[in-house]
Short mmCIF file of C-alpha atoms in Angstrom, two decimals:
data_model
loop_
_atom_site.label_atom_id
_atom_site.label_comp_id
_atom_site.label_asym_id
_atom_site.label_seq_id
_atom_site.Cartn_x
_atom_site.Cartn_y
_atom_site.Cartn_z
CA MET O 1 99.81 123.98 88.22
CA THR O 2 96.25 124.08 87.33
CA PRO O 3 93.63 125.15 89.81
CA VAL O 4 92.95 122.17 91.99
CA ASP O 5 90.73 121.09 94.71
CA LYS O 6 92.43 121.80 98.01
CA SER O 7 89.67 120.37 100.27
CA SER O 8 91.90 117.39 100.80
CA HIS O 9 94.29 119.59 102.62
CA ALA O 10 93.51 118.68 106.27
CA THR O 11 96.46 120.14 108.30
CA ALA O 12 94.54 119.93 111.49
CA PRO O 13 91.83 117.55 111.73
CA SER O 14 90.57 119.24 114.93
CA ARG O 15 89.40 122.14 112.97
CA GLY O 16 87.18 119.86 111.16
CA ARG O 17 88.78 120.01 107.70
CA PHE O 18 88.42 117.04 105.47
CA VAL O 19 89.72 116.10 102.15
CA ASN O 20 87.89 115.56 98.99
CA SER O 21 88.05 113.91 95.56
CA GLY O 22 85.58 111.17 96.05
CA ASN O 23 82.00 109.96 95.37
CA GLY O 24 79.53 108.18 97.53
CA PRO O 25 79.27 106.75 100.95
CA THR O 26 81.20 103.53 100.21
CA LEU O 27 83.84 104.52 102.79
CA GLN O 28 86.36 102.13 104.32
CA PRO O 29 88.59 102.76 107.35
CA ILE O 30 92.26 102.13 107.42
CA ASP O 31 94.62 102.17 110.34
CA ILE O 32 97.30 104.69 109.61
CA GLY O 33 99.30 104.14 112.71
CA HIS O 34 98.33 107.33 114.33
CA PRO O 35 97.26 107.54 118.13
CA LYS O 36 94.27 109.76 117.58
CA TYR O 37 93.02 109.32 113.91
CA LEU O 38 92.37 106.69 111.35
CA ALA O 39 91.50 107.47 107.70
CA LEU O 40 88.13 106.94 106.17
CA ILE O 41 88.53 106.55 102.39
CA ASP O 42 86.16 105.96 99.31
CA PRO O 43 88.44 103.74 97.23
CA ASP O 44 86.57 104.56 94.01
CA THR O 45 87.50 108.23 93.90
CA ALA O 46 90.06 108.73 96.69
CA PHE O 47 87.81 111.00 98.84
CA TRP O 48 89.05 110.73 102.40
CA SER O 49 88.54 112.10 105.92
CA LEU O 50 90.47 111.78 109.12
CA VAL O 51 88.17 110.46 111.94
CA LYS O 52 88.65 109.76 115.64
CA PRO O 53 87.94 106.08 116.24
CA ASN O 54 85.17 106.76 118.72
CA LYS O 55 83.33 108.71 115.98
CA LEU O 56 83.64 106.01 113.25
CA ALA O 57 80.31 104.27 113.80
CA GLY O 58 78.41 107.53 113.79
CA VAL O 59 79.88 108.70 110.50
CA LEU O 60 79.32 105.46 108.73
CA ALA O 61 75.82 105.25 110.12
CA GLY O 62 75.13 108.75 108.59
CA ASP O 63 74.54 110.31 111.85
CA ASP O 64 77.36 112.98 111.06
CA GLU O 65 76.69 115.88 108.72
CA LEU O 66 79.83 115.00 106.80
CA LEU O 67 78.28 112.42 104.56
CA ARG O 68 75.14 114.37 103.81
CA THR O 69 77.28 117.43 102.86
CA TYR O 70 79.62 115.19 100.81
CA ARG O 71 76.79 113.42 98.91
CA LYS O 72 75.80 116.89 97.25
CA LYS O 73 79.25 117.35 95.90
CA SER O 74 80.16 113.74 95.15
CA ALA O 75 79.52 113.79 91.33
CA ARG O 76 81.79 116.79 90.93
CA PHE O 77 84.58 114.87 92.75
CA ALA O 78 84.04 111.86 90.66
CA GLU O 79 84.34 113.86 87.55
CA GLU O 80 87.61 115.38 88.64
CA MET O 81 89.18 111.99 89.24
CA GLN O 82 87.73 110.89 85.92
CA MET O 83 89.41 113.72 84.00
CA LEU O 84 92.63 113.13 85.94
CA ARG O 85 92.73 109.44 84.92
CA PHE O 86 91.46 109.63 81.33
CA GLY O 87 91.25 113.15 80.13
CA LEU O 88 94.65 114.34 80.00
CA LYS O 89 96.89 114.62 76.77
CA PRO O 90 100.57 114.49 76.57
CA SER O 91 102.52 117.64 77.30
CA ALA O 92 105.98 116.19 77.63
CA VAL O 93 108.56 113.90 75.83
CA TYR O 94 111.35 111.94 77.19
CA PHE O 95 113.69 112.36 74.25
CA ASN O 96 116.63 109.95 73.77
CA PRO O 97 119.29 111.70 71.45
CA THR O 98 121.61 108.71 71.80
CA ASP O 99 121.51 105.03 72.55
CA ARG O 100 124.89 105.00 74.04
CA CYS O 101 126.05 105.42 77.71
CA ASN O 102 129.39 105.74 79.22
CA LEU O 103 128.29 103.78 82.20
CA ASN O 104 127.00 100.14 82.70
CA CYS O 105 124.82 100.62 85.80
CA THR O 106 123.35 97.51 87.37
CA TYR O 107 119.74 98.42 87.15
CA CYS O 108 119.50 100.19 83.79
CA TYR O 109 116.26 99.56 81.90
CA ILE O 110 118.02 100.10 78.50
CA PRO O 111 119.40 96.91 76.83
CA GLU O 112 123.27 96.65 77.31
CA LYS O 113 123.80 96.24 73.64
CA MET O 114 122.10 99.46 72.87
CA ARG O 115 124.14 101.34 75.38
CA SER O 116 127.42 99.91 74.23
CA SER O 117 127.09 100.03 70.58
CA GLY O 118 124.10 102.16 69.63
CA ARG O 119 124.13 105.23 67.62
CA HIS O 120 123.62 109.08 68.12
CA MET O 121 120.85 110.99 66.56
CA SER O 122 122.28 113.38 64.00
CA ARG O 123 122.00 117.17 64.55
CA LYS O 124 119.79 117.34 61.53
CA ARG O 125 117.58 114.64 62.56
CA LEU O 126 117.26 115.97 66.06
CA LEU O 127 116.23 119.38 64.89
CA GLU O 128 113.57 117.61 62.64
CA ALA O 129 112.21 115.72 65.49
CA LEU O 130 111.87 118.77 67.54
CA ARG O 131 110.01 120.53 64.72
CA ARG O 132 107.61 117.60 64.41
CA LEU O 133 107.01 117.74 68.24
CA ARG O 134 106.47 121.36 68.12
CA ASP O 135 103.75 121.12 65.26
CA TYR O 136 102.07 118.33 67.34
CA PHE O 137 101.96 120.39 70.61
CA ARG O 138 100.70 123.37 68.77
CA ARG O 139 97.65 121.24 67.88
CA THR O 140 97.15 120.03 71.39
CA VAL O 141 98.65 122.14 74.14
CA PRO O 142 96.67 125.13 75.36
CA LYS O 143 97.93 128.58 74.01
CA GLY O 144 100.35 130.06 76.58
CA SER O 145 101.52 126.78 77.87
CA LEU O 146 104.91 125.23 76.86
CA PRO O 147 105.32 121.61 76.46
CA GLN O 148 108.38 120.02 77.96
CA ILE O 149 111.22 118.21 76.28
CA VAL O 150 113.51 116.20 78.72
CA PHE O 151 116.72 114.89 76.99
CA HIS O 152 117.03 111.49 78.64
CA GLY O 153 119.01 108.26 78.35
CA ALA O 154 121.17 106.48 78.07
CA GLU O 155 123.55 109.55 78.39
CA PRO O 156 122.32 112.53 76.33
CA LEU O 157 125.54 114.56 76.81
CA LEU O 158 127.37 112.15 74.88
CA ASN O 159 125.66 113.79 71.88
CA ARG O 160 126.14 117.20 73.44
CA ASP O 161 126.50 119.23 70.18
CA ALA O 162 123.13 118.01 68.68
CA VAL O 163 121.25 118.66 72.06
CA PHE O 164 122.60 122.17 72.46
CA ALA O 165 121.63 122.89 68.86
CA GLY O 166 118.10 121.81 69.53
CA ILE O 167 117.92 123.90 72.87
CA GLU O 168 119.21 127.03 70.81
CA GLU O 169 116.85 126.55 67.93
CA TYR O 170 113.67 125.70 69.84
CA GLY O 171 114.23 127.45 73.27
CA GLU O 172 110.88 129.59 72.58
CA ASP O 173 108.95 126.49 71.95
CA PHE O 174 109.67 124.10 74.80
CA ARG O 175 110.77 123.94 78.42
CA PHE O 176 113.92 121.88 78.26
CA GLY O 177 115.42 119.53 80.72
CA VAL O 178 118.42 117.34 80.80
CA GLN O 179 118.71 113.97 82.72
CA THR O 180 122.39 113.09 83.12
CA ASN O 181 124.82 110.96 84.86
CA ALA O 182 126.83 114.02 85.59
CA THR O 183 130.13 112.68 84.30
CA LEU O 184 130.04 115.24 81.36
CA LEU O 185 128.86 118.30 83.31
CA ASP O 186 132.00 120.45 82.86
CA ASP O 187 132.07 124.21 83.29
CA GLU O 188 131.16 124.88 79.74
CA THR O 189 128.21 122.61 79.73
CA VAL O 190 126.84 123.79 82.97
CA GLU O 191 127.15 127.43 81.80
CA PHE O 192 125.22 126.81 78.60
CA LEU O 193 122.40 124.86 80.41
CA THR O 194 122.06 127.19 83.37
CA SER O 195 122.17 130.39 81.32
CA ARG O 196 119.04 128.88 79.46
CA HIS O 197 117.39 127.90 82.58
CA VAL O 198 117.33 124.23 81.36
CA SER O 199 116.42 121.94 84.20
CA ILE O 200 119.15 119.57 85.18
CA GLY O 201 118.66 116.03 86.87
CA ILE O 202 121.65 114.07 87.92
CA SER O 203 121.99 110.58 89.58
CA LEU O 204 123.81 109.57 92.81
CA ASP O 205 122.87 106.55 94.93
CA ALA O 206 124.75 107.23 98.28
CA ALA O 207 126.77 109.70 100.24
CA THR O 208 130.05 107.59 100.09
CA ALA O 209 131.89 106.31 97.18
CA ALA O 210 132.01 102.80 98.64
CA VAL O 211 128.20 102.36 98.38
CA ALA O 212 127.40 104.56 95.44
CA ASN O 213 129.92 102.85 93.28
CA ARG O 214 128.34 99.44 93.87
CA THR O 215 125.63 99.99 91.22
CA ARG O 216 126.71 103.05 89.16
CA LYS O 217 130.03 102.52 87.38
CA ASN O 218 131.60 102.75 84.03
CA TRP O 219 132.28 99.92 81.42
CA ALA O 220 135.59 99.31 83.14
CA GLY O 221 133.91 98.71 86.49
CA GLU O 222 135.10 101.97 87.93
CA GLY O 223 132.66 104.33 90.17
CA ILE O 224 131.97 107.83 89.29
CA PHE O 225 131.25 109.20 92.75
CA SER O 226 133.86 111.91 92.78
CA GLN O 227 132.80 113.11 89.13
CA VAL O 228 129.24 113.51 90.48
CA LEU O 229 130.49 115.52 93.53
CA GLU O 230 132.30 117.87 91.25
CA ALA O 231 129.16 118.53 89.18
CA MET O 232 127.08 119.10 92.29
CA GLU O 233 129.50 121.81 93.21
CA ARG O 234 129.18 123.51 89.80
CA LEU O 235 125.27 123.42 90.14
CA ARG O 236 125.35 124.65 93.79
CA GLY O 237 123.00 127.85 93.88
CA TYR O 238 121.21 127.00 90.62
CA ASP O 239 117.48 126.71 91.24
CA ALA O 240 116.38 124.09 88.64
CA TRP O 241 118.44 120.94 89.41
CA SER O 242 117.72 117.73 91.26
CA VAL O 243 119.32 114.53 92.24
CA ILE O 244 117.88 111.02 91.65
CA CYS O 245 118.76 108.31 94.17
CA THR O 246 117.53 104.91 93.04
CA VAL O 247 116.65 102.72 96.14
CA THR O 248 118.22 99.34 96.03
CA SER O 249 119.22 96.52 98.32
CA GLU O 250 122.70 98.01 98.21
CA ASN O 251 121.98 101.55 99.49
CA MET O 252 118.57 101.37 101.37
CA ARG O 253 120.28 101.36 104.81
CA HIS O 254 122.04 104.62 103.88
CA LEU O 255 119.13 106.71 102.96
CA THR O 256 119.08 108.91 106.11
CA ARG O 257 122.69 109.68 105.47
CA MET O 258 121.97 110.46 101.87
CA VAL O 259 119.36 113.20 102.68
CA GLU O 260 121.80 114.69 105.17
CA PHE O 261 124.33 114.68 102.30
CA PHE O 262 121.91 116.39 99.96
CA HIS O 263 120.75 118.96 102.45
CA ALA O 264 124.37 120.03 103.33
CA ARG O 265 125.05 120.37 99.55
CA GLU O 266 121.83 122.64 99.09
CA VAL O 267 120.25 120.23 96.64
CA PRO O 268 116.81 121.95 95.82
CA THR O 269 114.94 118.72 95.50
CA CYS O 270 115.66 115.03 95.16
CA LEU O 271 113.97 111.87 94.22
CA MET O 272 114.52 108.52 96.08
CA ASN O 273 112.84 106.16 93.61
CA ILE O 274 112.46 102.57 94.46
CA ILE O 275 114.09 100.57 91.75
CA ARG O 276 112.17 99.60 88.55
CA CYS O 277 112.64 95.84 88.11
CA THR O 278 111.84 95.92 84.21
CA LEU O 279 115.01 94.03 83.19
CA PRO O 280 116.64 91.09 84.82
CA GLY O 281 119.77 93.06 85.99
CA ALA O 282 117.64 95.31 88.25
CA ARG O 283 116.15 92.34 89.98
CA THR O 284 119.52 91.37 91.45
CA VAL O 285 119.44 94.48 93.74
CA LYS O 286 115.78 94.47 94.42
CA PRO O 287 115.00 95.17 98.17
CA SER O 288 112.25 93.63 100.05
CA ASP O 289 109.28 95.95 100.74
CA ALA O 290 109.26 96.18 104.53
CA PRO O 291 112.99 97.04 105.06
CA ALA O 292 112.86 99.55 102.10
CA ALA O 293 109.86 101.19 103.55
CA LYS O 294 111.34 101.35 107.05
CA HIS O 295 114.69 103.07 105.71
CA PHE O 296 112.75 105.28 103.35
CA ILE O 297 110.34 106.59 105.91
CA ALA O 298 113.41 107.14 108.26
CA ALA O 299 114.96 109.41 105.78
CA LEU O 300 111.75 111.36 105.32
CA ASP O 301 111.65 111.85 109.17
CA ARG O 302 115.29 113.16 108.81
CA THR O 303 114.22 115.77 106.11
CA TYR O 304 111.76 117.18 108.60
CA GLU O 305 114.40 117.44 111.36
CA LEU O 306 116.66 119.19 109.07
CA TYR O 307 113.93 121.53 107.92
CA ARG O 308 113.11 122.38 111.55
CA GLN O 309 116.81 123.00 112.19
CA SER O 310 117.60 125.16 109.16
CA GLY O 311 114.41 126.43 107.86
CA ARG O 312 115.18 124.94 104.39
CA LYS O 313 113.15 122.11 102.89
CA LEU O 314 114.47 119.20 100.86
CA PRO O 315 111.34 117.85 99.07
CA VAL O 316 111.71 114.15 98.18
CA ALA O 317 109.74 114.58 95.09
CA ASN O 318 108.40 111.03 94.55
CA PHE O 319 106.89 111.02 98.17
CA SER O 320 105.78 114.72 97.76
CA ASN O 321 103.75 113.59 94.88
CA ILE O 322 101.94 110.76 96.90
CA LEU O 323 101.19 113.32 99.54
CA LEU O 324 99.86 115.68 96.88
CA ALA O 325 97.68 112.78 95.49
CA ILE O 326 95.97 112.73 98.84
CA VAL O 327 95.87 116.54 99.69
CA ALA O 328 95.22 118.00 96.23
CA PRO O 329 94.89 115.18 93.67
CA THR O 330 94.94 117.24 90.50
CA ALA O 331 98.26 118.97 91.65
CA ARG O 332 100.32 115.98 91.52
CA ARG O 333 103.41 116.57 89.17
CA LEU O 334 104.52 112.95 88.57
CA MET O 335 102.10 110.31 87.07
CA CYS O 336 103.53 107.07 88.21
CA ASP O 337 101.29 106.58 91.23
CA ILE O 338 97.94 106.52 89.48
CA SER O 339 96.24 104.37 87.10
CA PRO O 340 96.41 104.55 84.05
CA CYS O 341 99.94 106.00 84.72
CA GLY O 342 101.22 108.73 82.64
CA GLY O 343 102.89 106.69 79.99
CA GLY O 344 101.48 107.44 76.61
CA ARG O 345 98.74 109.62 78.35
CA CYS O 346 100.78 112.62 79.82
CA PHE O 347 104.06 111.96 78.17
CA PHE O 348 105.78 109.45 75.82
CA ALA O 349 109.31 108.51 75.00
CA LEU O 350 111.32 109.03 71.81
CA ALA O 351 114.01 106.64 70.87
CA THR O 352 117.11 107.71 68.86
CA ASN O 353 115.74 106.19 65.57
CA GLY O 354 112.48 108.06 66.04
CA ASP O 355 110.58 105.08 67.50
CA MET O 356 107.84 106.04 70.05
CA PHE O 357 107.21 104.36 73.22
CA PRO O 358 104.72 105.18 76.04
CA CYS O 359 107.57 105.67 78.59
CA SER O 360 111.40 105.07 78.58
CA GLU O 361 110.86 101.93 80.65
CA PHE O 362 109.56 100.40 77.53
CA ILE O 363 112.50 101.34 75.20
CA GLY O 364 114.02 98.13 74.25
CA LEU O 365 110.66 96.25 74.39
CA LYS O 366 109.55 95.92 70.68
CA LYS O 367 105.88 95.03 71.64
CA PHE O 368 105.43 98.54 72.96
CA ARG O 369 106.82 100.34 69.91
CA GLY O 370 103.81 102.27 68.75
CA GLY O 371 105.28 103.92 65.63
CA ASN O 372 107.90 106.21 64.29
CA LEU O 373 108.01 110.05 64.64
CA PHE O 374 109.45 110.53 61.20
CA LYS O 375 106.96 108.31 59.54
CA HIS O 376 103.57 108.66 61.43
CA GLN O 377 101.51 111.26 62.95
CA VAL O 378 101.82 111.46 66.75
CA GLU O 379 97.96 111.21 67.31
CA ASP O 380 97.91 107.94 65.36
CA VAL O 381 100.78 106.43 67.34
CA LEU O 382 98.99 107.33 70.67
CA ASP O 383 96.12 105.27 69.49
CA THR O 384 97.95 102.13 68.64
CA GLU O 385 97.60 98.90 70.48
CA ALA O 386 101.15 99.25 71.80
CA PHE O 387 100.03 102.44 73.50
CA ARG O 388 96.63 101.26 74.54
CA LEU O 389 98.31 98.45 76.53
CA VAL O 390 99.60 101.09 78.81
CA THR O 391 96.96 103.80 78.72
CA GLN O 392 94.03 101.41 79.43
CA ARG O 393 95.83 99.57 82.18
CA LYS O 394 93.59 100.35 85.30
CA VAL O 395 93.79 99.12 88.77
CA GLU O 396 90.15 98.00 88.60
CA ASP O 397 91.32 95.16 86.34
CA ILE O 398 94.31 94.11 88.56
CA SER O 399 93.95 91.93 91.61
CA PRO O 400 94.31 92.40 94.46
CA CYS O 401 94.48 96.16 93.58
CA ASN O 402 90.81 96.17 92.68
CA ARG O 403 90.03 95.47 96.37
CA CYS O 404 92.66 97.90 97.71
CA THR O 405 91.37 101.08 99.65
CA ILE O 406 94.30 103.23 98.57
CA ARG O 407 94.41 102.11 94.90
CA HIS O 408 94.27 105.76 93.58
CA PHE O 409 97.12 106.85 95.80
CA CYS O 410 99.40 104.09 94.54
CA GLY O 411 98.15 103.14 90.81
CA SER O 412 99.90 99.65 90.96
CA PRO O 413 103.06 100.79 89.37
CA CYS O 414 104.96 100.10 87.15
CA PRO O 415 103.36 98.71 84.02
CA ALA O 416 106.74 97.82 82.36
CA GLU O 417 108.00 95.81 85.35
CA ALA O 418 104.37 94.12 85.77
CA TYR O 419 104.65 93.00 82.22
CA GLU O 420 108.21 91.99 82.12
CA MET O 421 108.71 90.66 85.70
CA ASN O 422 105.26 89.34 86.58
CA GLY O 423 103.90 88.32 83.11
CA GLY O 424 101.16 90.88 82.19
CA MET O 425 99.40 94.20 82.41
CA ASP O 426 96.85 92.82 84.66
CA ARG O 427 99.63 91.86 87.21
CA THR O 428 100.97 93.95 90.05
CA GLY O 429 104.38 95.64 89.88
CA ALA O 430 107.45 94.80 92.01
CA PHE O 431 106.25 96.48 95.08
CA CYS O 432 103.07 96.89 97.00
CA GLU O 433 103.74 97.17 100.95
CA PHE O 434 106.43 99.84 100.12
CA TYR O 435 103.75 102.21 98.65
CA GLU O 436 101.17 101.29 101.20
CA GLU O 437 103.55 102.46 103.97
CA GLN O 438 104.22 105.65 102.26
CA VAL O 439 100.44 106.42 102.18
CA ARG O 440 100.06 105.47 105.84
CA TYR O 441 102.93 107.85 106.69
CA ALA O 442 101.52 110.60 104.49
CA PHE O 443 98.22 110.49 106.44
CA ARG O 444 100.16 110.61 109.72
CA LEU O 445 101.82 113.73 108.54
CA ILE O 446 98.43 115.33 107.58
CA ALA O 447 96.94 114.22 110.97
CA ASP O 448 99.79 116.22 112.77
CA GLY O 449 99.71 119.21 110.46
CA LYS O 450 103.19 118.65 109.12
CA GLU O 451 102.50 118.00 105.44
CA ASP O 452 103.68 121.42 104.15
CA ALA O 453 107.15 120.71 105.39
CA PHE O 454 107.34 117.87 102.68
CA LEU O 455 105.97 119.84 99.71
CA TRP O 456 107.50 122.45 97.49
CA ASP O 457 107.06 126.11 98.45
CA GLY O 458 104.02 127.49 96.56
CA TRP O 459 102.68 124.12 95.83
CA ASP O 460 99.16 125.35 96.72
CA LYS O 461 99.18 128.49 94.46
CA GLY O 462 95.93 128.78 92.48
CA THR O 463 94.22 126.11 94.53
CA ILE O 464 90.68 126.41 95.94
CA ASP O 465 88.67 124.65 98.64
CA THR O 466 85.82 122.87 97.31
CA PHE O 467 84.83 120.92 100.42
CA VAL O 468 85.14 121.87 103.94
CA ALA O 469 83.59 119.57 106.49
CA PRO O 470 80.53 121.14 108.50
#
């Protein structure tokens, strides 16, 4: 985590602490559903303050010292947001070592033909790819920092021997992670990965087989719930694993049960990602915004209750990231909820044949193939039209996002589903109200001084206050 602006950390509004990362007095009030406070936001740069309704007129009229103090630092806050949105370079790669998967999940973003009959990357080719990526990052990543390689998929452990060879050969050059469906996480595999402190992400969509197996199943139509549970037991006690739960119409009513299930099994962190609707199959299980938000927020409330009872957090990383986008903008760890998003800008995806895409969501969409790692310089690929379509997608160019007060806490995700589902990069993604309700909820937590319970321990290490209200 780089040093960040912590002035947006307003755990107790009554102490007069306000958040920053904004510019100018173009502040807009929004109702956050709190009995005592509303949020006052500069939508251009995400500066915000919590204000009592009876004080609003005075603040907007400039009678309050807040705006006068804020104007003195607004240029710096604008620069920070500009750097966050346009000044970063890739430091991670989502690396597909195989096209194939042993599952046929309903909402997968990789075309079925690739998953059923694709090919593996050879051991020699995988090592060569890692060498090329190492050489690129040596030119771009600050000395002392390690870029990240996440073996992704499809199912990377179908090509386990090549993946393990890469981790062994380049363990000093990268931080490695593996995102897997968990069906191949046997004792030997877990021992290899954990002994080398490889991050492990697995997937599970419900706390019962009856629900989880509706969307995650193998080619014979059989669910894999029991296999995932076995893998979770093998990982219990390891500090670098997580579980992704994809929120769909099939499981949204079971999210509260899901976080109870994760907490009982000592999952260090989880994600409850709303489904990406890039391909038609995913749209068959797309939930409506309002009920999805209702069940999602109920699950977040339950994580707080569990924390109060046990003293042990269960951060829901995708929500934690939105909370961080408010309290400490440059500390956010994920880059889906800002525009331009992280695709092609903070990370890129590598297909099995070496083709490069801005993000894994675009694998299978030929228009977004920017080049090939084995044929082109990475820097040249990042500057292709295929990548610029993503890296230059801004909320300022999207209606109605360009009029939205919380546009820099959401980012109008996801460009892949906006393009495929709604017809263009200047369109919104599949969800809007779902993100809006998360932001309102996050502000309520801040108003009540609860936000730390939803964030990782040590999230504010190295942060500094750059704005404290007078």
